[in-house]
Amino acid sequence: MGNSTIKTAEELAESFREISIAEFFEKNRHLLGYENPTKALITVVKELVDNSLDATNEARILPEIKVNLKQLSENRFKIIVEDNGPGIVKEKLALAFGKLLYGTKFHRLVQSRGTQGLGASGAILYSQLTTGKPTKIVSSTGKDIHTYELVIDTVKNEPHIINHNSEKNVDGWHGVIVELEVEGRYIEKEQSVLEYLKQTAMTNPYAKIIFNGPNGKFVFDRTIKEIPKQPKEIKPHPHGVEIGILRRMLKYTKSRNVSSFLTNEFSRVGKNSALQICKLAKINANTKPQNLSHEEIERLHKAMQSIKLIAPPTDCLSPLGERLLTEGLKKETGAEFVVAVTRPPTVYRGNPFQIECALGYGGNLQPDQQAQLYRFANKVPLLYNQSDCALTEAATEVDWRRYNFSQSQGQLPQGPLVILIHFASVWVPYTSEGKQAIAKYPEIIKETKLALQDAGRKLGRFISGKRRLLEAQQRRGLFEKYIAEVAEALSKITNKSKDNIKTKLETMLKKENIIDEAIKETEENGENDEENRTEGKD
Amino acid sequence: MGNSTIKTAEELAESFREISIAEFFEKNRHLLGYENPTKALITVVKELVDNSLDATNEARILPEIKVNLKQLSENRFKIIVEDNGPGIVKEKLALAFGKLLYGTKFHRLVQSRGTQGLGASGAILYSQLTTGKPTKIVSSTGKDIHTYELVIDTVKNEPHIINHNSEKNVDGWHGVIVELEVEGRYIEKEQSVLEYLKQTAMTNPYAKIIFNGPNGKFVFDRTIKEIPKQPKEIKPHPHGVEIGILRRMLKYTKSRNVSSFLTNEFSRVGKNSALQICKLAKINANTKPQNLSHEEIERLHKAMQSIKLIAPPTDCLSPLGERLLTEGLKKETGAEFVVAVTRPPTVYRGNPFQIECALGYGGNLQPDQQAQLYRFANKVPLLYNQSDCALTEAATEVDWRRYNFSQSQGQLPQGPLVILIHFASVWVPYTSEGKQAIAKYPEIIKETKLALQDAGRKLGRFISGKRRLLEAQQRRGLFEKYIAEVAEALSKITNKSKDNIKTKLETMLKKENIIDEAIKETEENGENDEENRTEGKD
């Protein structure tokens, strides 16, 4: 053939190569949230702060997190994030930061902020990519203080340690400090480091966050002193486990037979259920898991789906709760009225999850604009990719006209409204490793709509109550205007003192019975409006 | 501490684990485009067909691709994709399909459809996840025919071969056949397998694609017999190389000194330029690349950016060209008027790329709706995540009112309009591994806007010409209506024969001078409209 641009199968074979995950993200840094300098700055801070919150939570320590952001030149920043968490033992410290897809959370089913082992190492990758500089990591678990300077060897996906030293820990300090330099751009508008920290403080009111930024210091003090209950790790539930996962679990299990495999590796399966499943699948319960044929695995999978079992435990989830949602949103937005809804937990692809939402209305909110949407996943604010998120899709699919809002097709409603949605799960299906939007699994969209409709109904009642109140006030105003004439007329008819009648009328109005009744009417009203009946269609 | 939910640093240390990339995508299958059954079916077909087109292209074979999609039950499908490509040698066959992040294209700078080594293996992962079944792969390079049945061992990210056999190849057949079973949902509307194949045929008119679907057979025959020129592999250009990449290259290069490193591993760097760079960076050109200090690497990087060099070669790109764009869009949409623009190549993050666009107007297109947008990356249609794509952002940021369209803020214009955009590059920065949208790098958005504005101006001229034509026709209509009266009046004034005058007037109209002049005026008009002057602001 001779022409160098034509490749035979043999020539092509020589080009086959394994790609290291670090090389992959070096080339695809935008997947991790680093496609522009503004977003890059937010992503670095977010990844480090999320890690700090997770670590302090697991160790039951009230978090105090310091974020220092120093502008070195027009587009160059130094970021230092320090926490008071349990620290990381020396043996794992360099790996935890210098190796991608390495972490403590991926293989566990429990609600946490990070999951993929890509956050901090991704930030370090971006730092070295744009500045060439190593990252400095300081940590202590209460014993010696260790300091590492490292870069990631992207070809091997391993930390390359440039410097390591340790010193005595006089004060018994524990925690982690990460210091790195990046290319970035600092703003304080909507999508910004400051906004991320503000929203983080709103959903993590037990955390103290101190931000030292280019324009001064911001302190987000804790408003609650108790750490929320730490969610519990769970095992997968037999319903919803995918056949491919089952197959993998059977291959790698240490259980000696199918029956103990089922009881050991799944939640809600006791000895009896296990035997029942085996019987239904026509499998000998004593079979070695590795010895099942493909047909037997298929039957086992089917039997696991069809048997009746208690729903998965839900203490693996840590929702915010209606009180915190209401207070947080009121404080944050200055809304006049806030209503919050926490749905019961449910399941997608076998993963327990829970939707919460809050609606803020009136007060300081602007009436003539599209509603604002705040999205959170496991208490972490999502600032980007709003249009590509399951939570947004749910919010735009709700028919807000039922709750007295105007709304264009496929858009958020118009009005003095703010919508907050929190998705809590043992596994958040982000649309990309940058973790800014939730993938559109049908179960998630449906559940979010139900939450919003519930809250929407309550808000709708408040709004129509408010309208009635307004009308009552207008009636009263009208009455007040003519009170002198009415008193005079009544005086003529009844032959009683005009002044006396006037005083009585005025007292009557002051009691504001009309208004009280309007409010009362509003609160009792509407438990059976039309939507409850049509909800089954969603 | 005793409480099992509280974790010390030592306890946490035990949870650290490495995550295999296959496990990662097993849990994050939506990242690969498998978040719902409809999209999953499209993604499987797309990944396999893209691979087939790449392989035939590289071997300079006119592609003939057969796609069989058989519905087995309500949500279960068998997919078989067969190509006439060069085949894959036996030694690499199982790895090419049974290992994620393994491929021929990631480490090369050349325009191709696949890049990441995640496409076919991702489809197999989804197949085994939802059906538990192995995938069958048949291939020959012209010698023996090899058949493998395999699954991916996700813990190890390795193919687990269940069956392998080989047979004599009597007919000298070469190519690849992939056969797998998946959970899916089949539709034929907008986002569908059929639409993907239709758009693929439009941008790959030299390919023959035969689709055997649940509702019958569709044949997309080739309309061109020549395979487009195979783009050439290039080396990175010194401008735009990131410092972190430079550092990695210096560490792993086989070149003995900095000077030969620069000439061997970069394009457009000759001996002289290399020495000039070293001098500027104050580095001895004979230094071993691995021995450079961090400060020296920083200086080298700076010098590489600042030195004047020829722009990167652009034969690594394979644009569609204005003729193909125009014909394709006309045929596909039945538009009355099509204008196409191919921009000169440019660079983002050191990667050459090129934007092409075409606008179709009128004809069969509906006047009262939002413009349709067709997006392509390296000739592959993008069907999902339109709202989150750099190409969409560019299209909505263009001020279409300048070209006689109405447009709401942040939306596509309204009117009988279809917009096609093709992004061609040696590296497509997809927003996720599912490869449906392009990340919003500022250079890409800017370049796309320039292409659309250029095409928009041409279309705007056509539209205002069309309007002038319409007005001319209306004037003529009016004149025709009164021709009898005018002739009578002229006859009275001039004392000439009324019939004679009338005939002359009619002849004049038939010559259609008015219309011809309107058209001529349109075509010559507007080379200097106001936008050319303000474009610098973008």
PDB file of N, CA and C in Angstrom, chain A residues 297-345:
ATOM      1  N   ILE A 297     -28.087 -17.722  37.480  1.00  0.00           N
ATOM      2  CA  ILE A 297     -27.970 -16.319  37.934  1.00  0.00           C
ATOM      3  C   ILE A 297     -29.208 -15.536  37.494  1.00  0.00           C
ATOM      4  N   GLU A 298     -29.639 -15.787  36.253  1.00  0.00           N
ATOM      5  CA  GLU A 298     -30.840 -15.106  35.768  1.00  0.00           C
ATOM      6  C   GLU A 298     -32.051 -15.426  36.638  1.00  0.00           C
ATOM      7  N   ARG A 299     -32.198 -16.711  36.989  1.00  0.00           N
ATOM      8  CA  ARG A 299     -33.337 -17.114  37.825  1.00  0.00           C
ATOM      9  C   ARG A 299     -33.216 -16.516  39.224  1.00  0.00           C
ATOM     10  N   LEU A 300     -31.995 -16.527  39.760  1.00  0.00           N
ATOM     11  CA  LEU A 300     -31.764 -15.951  41.091  1.00  0.00           C
ATOM     12  C   LEU A 300     -32.150 -14.473  41.102  1.00  0.00           C
ATOM     13  N   HIS A 301     -31.715 -13.772  40.046  1.00  0.00           N
ATOM     14  CA  HIS A 301     -32.007 -12.345  39.938  1.00  0.00           C
ATOM     15  C   HIS A 301     -33.508 -12.093  39.917  1.00  0.00           C
ATOM     16  N   LYS A 302     -34.202 -12.890  39.126  1.00  0.00           N
ATOM     17  CA  LYS A 302     -35.658 -12.761  39.018  1.00  0.00           C
ATOM     18  C   LYS A 302     -36.312 -13.026  40.379  1.00  0.00           C
ATOM     19  N   ALA A 303     -35.873 -14.085  41.044  1.00  0.00           N
ATOM     20  CA  ALA A 303     -36.454 -14.448  42.342  1.00  0.00           C
ATOM     21  C   ALA A 303     -36.224 -13.333  43.364  1.00  0.00           C
ATOM     22  N   MET A 304     -35.042 -12.724  43.322  1.00  0.00           N
ATOM     23  CA  MET A 304     -34.729 -11.646  44.265  1.00  0.00           C
ATOM     24  C   MET A 304     -35.638 -10.447  44.062  1.00  0.00           C
ATOM     25  N   GLN A 305     -36.027 -10.206  42.796  1.00  0.00           N
ATOM     26  CA  GLN A 305     -36.903  -9.077  42.504  1.00  0.00           C
ATOM     27  C   GLN A 305     -38.329  -9.343  42.952  1.00  0.00           C
ATOM     28  N   SER A 306     -38.731 -10.615  42.867  1.00  0.00           N
ATOM     29  CA  SER A 306     -40.163 -10.883  43.023  1.00  0.00           C
ATOM     30  C   SER A 306     -40.554 -11.176  44.466  1.00  0.00           C
ATOM     31  N   ILE A 307     -39.592 -11.548  45.304  1.00  0.00           N
ATOM     32  CA  ILE A 307     -39.947 -11.900  46.676  1.00  0.00           C
ATOM     33  C   ILE A 307     -40.283 -10.643  47.485  1.00  0.00           C
ATOM     34  N   LYS A 308     -41.231 -10.823  48.444  1.00  0.00           N
ATOM     35  CA  LYS A 308     -41.654  -9.675  49.246  1.00  0.00           C
ATOM     36  C   LYS A 308     -40.646  -9.442  50.377  1.00  0.00           C
ATOM     37  N   LEU A 309     -40.157  -8.222  50.495  1.00  0.00           N
ATOM     38  CA  LEU A 309     -39.167  -7.911  51.534  1.00  0.00           C
ATOM     39  C   LEU A 309     -39.482  -6.539  52.131  1.00  0.00           C
ATOM     40  N   ILE A 310     -38.991  -6.300  53.351  1.00  0.00           N
ATOM     41  CA  ILE A 310     -39.118  -4.963  53.937  1.00  0.00           C
ATOM     42  C   ILE A 310     -38.313  -3.982  53.076  1.00  0.00           C
ATOM     43  N   ALA A 311     -38.796  -2.767  52.949  1.00  0.00           N
ATOM     44  CA  ALA A 311     -38.087  -1.748  52.166  1.00  0.00           C
ATOM     45  C   ALA A 311     -36.700  -1.501  52.773  1.00  0.00           C
ATOM     46  N   PRO A 312     -35.762  -0.963  51.978  1.00  0.00           N
ATOM     47  CA  PRO A 312     -34.415  -0.756  52.510  1.00  0.00           C
ATOM     48  C   PRO A 312     -34.426   0.198  53.705  1.00  0.00           C
ATOM     49  N   PRO A 313     -33.495   0.043  54.648  1.00  0.00           N
ATOM     50  CA  PRO A 313     -33.412   0.975  55.771  1.00  0.00           C
ATOM     51  C   PRO A 313     -33.100   2.369  55.259  1.00  0.00           C
ATOM     52  N   THR A 314     -33.583   3.374  55.957  1.00  0.00           N
ATOM     53  CA  THR A 314     -33.410   4.731  55.442  1.00  0.00           C
ATOM     54  C   THR A 314     -32.522   5.572  56.348  1.00  0.00           C
ATOM     55  N   ASP A 315     -31.928   4.957  57.367  1.00  0.00           N
ATOM     56  CA  ASP A 315     -31.021   5.745  58.205  1.00  0.00           C
ATOM     57  C   ASP A 315     -29.663   5.928  57.531  1.00  0.00           C
ATOM     58  N   CYS A 316     -29.554   5.461  56.293  1.00  0.00           N
ATOM     59  CA  CYS A 316     -28.388   5.776  55.475  1.00  0.00           C
ATOM     60  C   CYS A 316     -28.501   7.188  54.909  1.00  0.00           C
ATOM     61  N   LEU A 317     -29.674   7.813  55.076  1.00  0.00           N
ATOM     62  CA  LEU A 317     -29.898   9.144  54.525  1.00  0.00           C
ATOM     63  C   LEU A 317     -29.917  10.189  55.630  1.00  0.00           C
ATOM     64  N   SER A 318     -29.516  11.393  55.282  1.00  0.00           N
ATOM     65  CA  SER A 318     -29.491  12.478  56.253  1.00  0.00           C
ATOM     66  C   SER A 318     -30.135  13.710  55.624  1.00  0.00           C
ATOM     67  N   PRO A 319     -31.476  13.735  55.602  1.00  0.00           N
ATOM     68  CA  PRO A 319     -32.142  14.910  55.010  1.00  0.00           C
ATOM     69  C   PRO A 319     -31.940  16.138  55.889  1.00  0.00           C
ATOM     70  N   LEU A 320     -32.244  17.306  55.343  1.00  0.00           N
ATOM     71  CA  LEU A 320     -32.098  18.542  56.112  1.00  0.00           C
ATOM     72  C   LEU A 320     -33.252  18.716  57.093  1.00  0.00           C
ATOM     73  N   GLY A 321     -34.444  18.286  56.706  1.00  0.00           N
ATOM     74  CA  GLY A 321     -35.620  18.461  57.552  1.00  0.00           C
ATOM     75  C   GLY A 321     -36.329  19.767  57.253  1.00  0.00           C
ATOM     76  N   GLU A 322     -37.659  19.770  57.506  1.00  0.00           N
ATOM     77  CA  GLU A 322     -38.470  20.920  57.107  1.00  0.00           C
ATOM     78  C   GLU A 322     -38.125  22.182  57.896  1.00  0.00           C
ATOM     79  N   ARG A 323     -37.751  22.027  59.178  1.00  0.00           N
ATOM     80  CA  ARG A 323     -37.462  23.206  59.991  1.00  0.00           C
ATOM     81  C   ARG A 323     -36.226  23.935  59.459  1.00  0.00           C
ATOM     82  N   LEU A 324     -35.173  23.158  59.220  1.00  0.00           N
ATOM     83  CA  LEU A 324     -33.936  23.762  58.747  1.00  0.00           C
ATOM     84  C   LEU A 324     -34.108  24.389  57.363  1.00  0.00           C
ATOM     85  N   LEU A 325     -34.861  23.686  56.511  1.00  0.00           N
ATOM     86  CA  LEU A 325     -35.121  24.217  55.177  1.00  0.00           C
ATOM     87  C   LEU A 325     -35.838  25.559  55.267  1.00  0.00           C
ATOM     88  N   THR A 326     -36.882  25.610  56.115  1.00  0.00           N
ATOM     89  CA  THR A 326     -37.682  26.822  56.238  1.00  0.00           C
ATOM     90  C   THR A 326     -36.849  27.976  56.778  1.00  0.00           C
ATOM     91  N   GLU A 327     -36.137  27.716  57.880  1.00  0.00           N
ATOM     92  CA  GLU A 327     -35.324  28.778  58.483  1.00  0.00           C
ATOM     93  C   GLU A 327     -34.231  29.249  57.537  1.00  0.00           C
ATOM     94  N   GLY A 328     -33.562  28.284  56.932  1.00  0.00           N
ATOM     95  CA  GLY A 328     -32.458  28.618  56.025  1.00  0.00           C
ATOM     96  C   GLY A 328     -32.920  29.498  54.881  1.00  0.00           C
ATOM     97  N   LEU A 329     -34.013  29.107  54.261  1.00  0.00           N
ATOM     98  CA  LEU A 329     -34.470  29.841  53.084  1.00  0.00           C
ATOM     99  C   LEU A 329     -34.996  31.231  53.462  1.00  0.00           C
ATOM    100  N   LYS A 330     -35.664  31.321  54.611  1.00  0.00           N
ATOM    101  CA  LYS A 330     -36.189  32.607  55.077  1.00  0.00           C
ATOM    102  C   LYS A 330     -35.032  33.572  55.310  1.00  0.00           C
ATOM    103  N   LYS A 331     -34.015  33.077  56.005  1.00  0.00           N
ATOM    104  CA  LYS A 331     -32.857  33.904  56.346  1.00  0.00           C
ATOM    105  C   LYS A 331     -32.111  34.333  55.067  1.00  0.00           C
ATOM    106  N   GLU A 332     -31.973  33.378  54.152  1.00  0.00           N
ATOM    107  CA  GLU A 332     -31.175  33.615  52.953  1.00  0.00           C
ATOM    108  C   GLU A 332     -31.847  34.600  52.002  1.00  0.00           C
ATOM    109  N   THR A 333     -33.172  34.492  51.857  1.00  0.00           N
ATOM    110  CA  THR A 333     -33.848  35.243  50.795  1.00  0.00           C
ATOM    111  C   THR A 333     -34.710  36.376  51.304  1.00  0.00           C
ATOM    112  N   GLY A 334     -35.042  36.390  52.605  1.00  0.00           N
ATOM    113  CA  GLY A 334     -35.975  37.392  53.104  1.00  0.00           C
ATOM    114  C   GLY A 334     -37.377  37.220  52.549  1.00  0.00           C
ATOM    115  N   ALA A 335     -37.738  35.973  52.237  1.00  0.00           N
ATOM    116  CA  ALA A 335     -39.094  35.712  51.732  1.00  0.00           C
ATOM    117  C   ALA A 335     -40.104  35.904  52.856  1.00  0.00           C
ATOM    118  N   GLU A 336     -41.319  36.315  52.497  1.00  0.00           N
ATOM    119  CA  GLU A 336     -42.365  36.542  53.492  1.00  0.00           C
ATOM    120  C   GLU A 336     -42.899  35.218  54.027  1.00  0.00           C
ATOM    121  N   PHE A 337     -43.060  34.248  53.113  1.00  0.00           N
ATOM    122  CA  PHE A 337     -43.698  32.980  53.464  1.00  0.00           C
ATOM    123  C   PHE A 337     -42.844  31.843  52.908  1.00  0.00           C
ATOM    124  N   VAL A 338     -42.546  30.863  53.742  1.00  0.00           N
ATOM    125  CA  VAL A 338     -41.777  29.706  53.271  1.00  0.00           C
ATOM    126  C   VAL A 338     -42.509  28.425  53.642  1.00  0.00           C
ATOM    127  N   VAL A 339     -42.612  27.522  52.698  1.00  0.00           N
ATOM    128  CA  VAL A 339     -43.195  26.221  52.990  1.00  0.00           C
ATOM    129  C   VAL A 339     -42.188  25.146  52.572  1.00  0.00           C
ATOM    130  N   ALA A 340     -42.032  24.108  53.393  1.00  0.00           N
ATOM    131  CA  ALA A 340     -41.046  23.067  53.099  1.00  0.00           C
ATOM    132  C   ALA A 340     -41.707  21.688  53.135  1.00  0.00           C
ATOM    133  N   VAL A 341     -41.195  20.800  52.320  1.00  0.00           N
ATOM    134  CA  VAL A 341     -41.719  19.433  52.255  1.00  0.00           C
ATOM    135  C   VAL A 341     -40.561  18.450  52.225  1.00  0.00           C
ATOM    136  N   THR A 342     -40.577  17.454  53.094  1.00  0.00           N
ATOM    137  CA  THR A 342     -39.606  16.365  53.029  1.00  0.00           C
ATOM    138  C   THR A 342     -40.362  15.094  52.666  1.00  0.00           C
ATOM    139  N   ARG A 343     -40.060  14.536  51.507  1.00  0.00           N
ATOM    140  CA  ARG A 343     -40.757  13.331  51.058  1.00  0.00           C
ATOM    141  C   ARG A 343     -40.192  12.103  51.781  1.00  0.00           C
ATOM    142  N   PRO A 344     -40.978  11.041  51.891  1.00  0.00           N
ATOM    143  CA  PRO A 344     -40.400   9.801  52.439  1.00  0.00           C
ATOM    144  C   PRO A 344     -39.355   9.247  51.475  1.00  0.00           C
ATOM    145  N   PRO A 345     -38.368   8.516  51.974  1.00  0.00           N
ATOM    146  CA  PRO A 345     -37.329   7.976  51.088  1.00  0.00           C
ATOM    147  C   PRO A 345     -37.906   6.979  50.089  1.00  0.00           C
TER     148      PRO A 345
END
